[in-house]
């Protein structure tokens, strides 16, 4: 996948101020810190991490939905280019036609007072993408059909639908304006297992049909493994590993990724995980540790890690890792590995 | 030793829209030192089943007359549903039975210190002095792996992290030495790395305290790693029951099979994700016959006419399905 990136960022940081009352010192939550990332056009790009790792903030930064503290973000889909950090209001509106967000909770994301038709049509109307009501209806019907909603459904209100159906409505609304770049933030996390597979299959088939690029944010590694082409792992506001899905899951390089993978409970009761269990919890992003952000929980920490921050290296073109000792560690121990049949 | 016996549990809710069946005629047992996992999707009735053991369901709940819930307490069999009033109910609420909830932030009072809450419940259930209660509480906090237990004892819930809160919740639930622990999605709100820690802790505690545990979750992986036996629920019915190996390695009910196939697996990335077709029906429109027939690939005309009974597939493994029962017999 050597396609041009649709979105790329350099040294991107998003810090939120907290506190700062009359007598308080102003502090910052470093939600995203010095991130460099390129998302190839046409890919299904996964972003994983624990809660508080900054994955949602990074996704929103790519949509210019949070203020950027510093860094660059460039968007380029072959037709239009935008410098997202320095974007005049008028151009921001244009950019919004090309990028969309799919939310996590299908119960909270749909207005209970609008019919499904109005919900799906709203982006078209707000962005003036259609010239007549007939044209709008045509596009709504077409997208609803793709998301397996029928004409009867369009007249109803959201309360009449189950979680899976609501998520399909939410997807139809996000995709009706034919965005080139879609951020799906935990879009299946609120769904039951038997329904989740259905929504994942739908997302994947719509992506290949419409040729758009997805940033799929999730905390569930097994879901990401199945649906994404490339995966980036985030920890405390930074990327620690970026690789094609198969490489990441068969030969994880960063100790955190390895621990994350081995923490997933195996479906086989006889498979006793030889898991390297992590100690402690993710530190606070207001006061991140020095050096490598992961050193407080890492089993392989040496003095060097506490002082010097490892950068995301490119040992080979496609599998990046931010760890001082990864090469050494690959040789000295057996790492639990997903067997790729 | 059988600790809890639930027989023919049927539970309905009286609502404005009529009577809704939440649980329909289910029976199961829990032994001491055993973890029974109850798996099911939202709306399957797994939580209300567990809550009925503590009579925690709302006042509009109606138990059928055949329902029997018996709990062994000190060699005596207590009929849980016959308990009335605060004092009697204390036997099953925090005395012999304790519960851990999904969201630990919501289960601690925000304006009272963790310690004060632990001491309060100990004084309610045990005839001990306050000083002893404080000592036991701090020991329990230490036992569940909370560092600086005497400092944490004086803190409020918001001062602890998510994993720490869940540990404190476990410490509190276990400080009264319950015989039965009900854990309702105890790790669902936690990150995987923290979940692994909490599951390890729970496994150690079962051995140490020789309790029975009812572990409710929607996550089959968690069940595989913690439970001894599994009960699978769908729309208020028990559809399959057996040891964790029988149910997960050799699932017999089409719903259990569907659930396992729908799960993304890390060891086979090429396997297609096969959803269970259709949606879970609303409890207001329970399908007649087998409740699963509207989504079942094996459904036959009789499935929508009569309700399949639990068929024994050997060694405590049973499932409620006409079609797979016949197939098993033919073999």
Tab-separated table of N, CA and C in Angstrom, chain B residues 2 33-34 51 69 105 120 135 148-149 156 159 170 242 254 266 281 315-316 329:
chain	number	residue	atom	x	y	z
B	2	UNK	N	-24.045	-28.319	47.108
B	2	UNK	CA	-24.904	-27.380	46.395
B	2	UNK	C	-25.205	-26.183	47.280
B	33	UNK	N	-17.331	-23.113	45.780
B	33	UNK	CA	-16.039	-23.209	45.103
B	33	UNK	C	-16.151	-23.324	43.600
B	34	UNK	N	-17.304	-22.978	43.070
B	34	UNK	CA	-17.515	-23.112	41.624
B	34	UNK	C	-17.919	-21.765	41.033
B	51	UNK	N	-30.203	-11.080	40.082
B	51	UNK	CA	-30.753	-10.184	41.101
B	51	UNK	C	-31.871	-10.841	41.878
B	69	UNK	N	-36.227	-20.569	44.940
B	69	UNK	CA	-34.810	-20.221	45.052
B	69	UNK	C	-34.367	-20.606	46.459
B	105	UNK	N	-17.972	3.192	39.967
B	105	UNK	CA	-18.175	4.577	40.393
B	105	UNK	C	-19.605	4.757	40.876
B	120	UNK	N	-19.426	0.489	57.671
B	120	UNK	CA	-20.869	0.522	57.884
B	120	UNK	C	-21.507	-0.827	57.602
B	135	UNK	N	-10.162	-2.747	61.104
B	135	UNK	CA	-9.020	-3.612	60.874
B	135	UNK	C	-9.304	-4.596	59.722
B	148	UNK	N	-0.909	0.799	49.897
B	148	UNK	CA	-1.204	1.814	50.930
B	148	UNK	C	-2.641	1.706	51.406
B	149	UNK	N	-3.056	0.504	51.819
B	149	UNK	CA	-4.462	0.283	52.137
B	149	UNK	C	-4.973	1.249	53.203
B	156	UNK	N	-11.951	8.926	48.958
B	156	UNK	CA	-13.266	8.828	48.334
B	156	UNK	C	-13.148	8.094	47.004
B	159	UNK	N	-11.255	9.437	44.001
B	159	UNK	CA	-9.791	9.542	44.068
B	159	UNK	C	-9.095	8.284	43.563
B	170	UNK	N	-14.632	-5.216	45.243
B	170	UNK	CA	-14.479	-6.635	45.541
B	170	UNK	C	-14.131	-6.814	47.021
B	242	UNK	N	-23.749	-26.288	30.610
B	242	UNK	CA	-22.777	-27.372	30.685
B	242	UNK	C	-21.449	-26.858	31.209
B	254	UNK	N	-28.051	-23.833	18.462
B	254	UNK	CA	-27.680	-22.975	17.325
B	254	UNK	C	-27.343	-21.545	17.748
B	266	UNK	N	-8.715	-13.875	17.162
B	266	UNK	CA	-7.375	-13.409	16.843
B	266	UNK	C	-6.520	-14.485	16.195
B	281	UNK	N	-35.576	-10.013	19.222
B	281	UNK	CA	-36.944	-9.491	19.263
B	281	UNK	C	-37.188	-8.707	20.557
B	315	UNK	N	-23.178	-35.906	30.677
B	315	UNK	CA	-22.321	-35.272	31.683
B	315	UNK	C	-22.688	-33.827	31.984
B	316	UNK	N	-23.958	-33.606	32.210
B	316	UNK	CA	-24.389	-32.275	32.633
B	316	UNK	C	-24.489	-31.256	31.524
B	329	UNK	N	-29.020	-37.702	18.739
B	329	UNK	CA	-29.545	-39.041	18.978
B	329	UNK	C	-29.207	-39.970	17.813
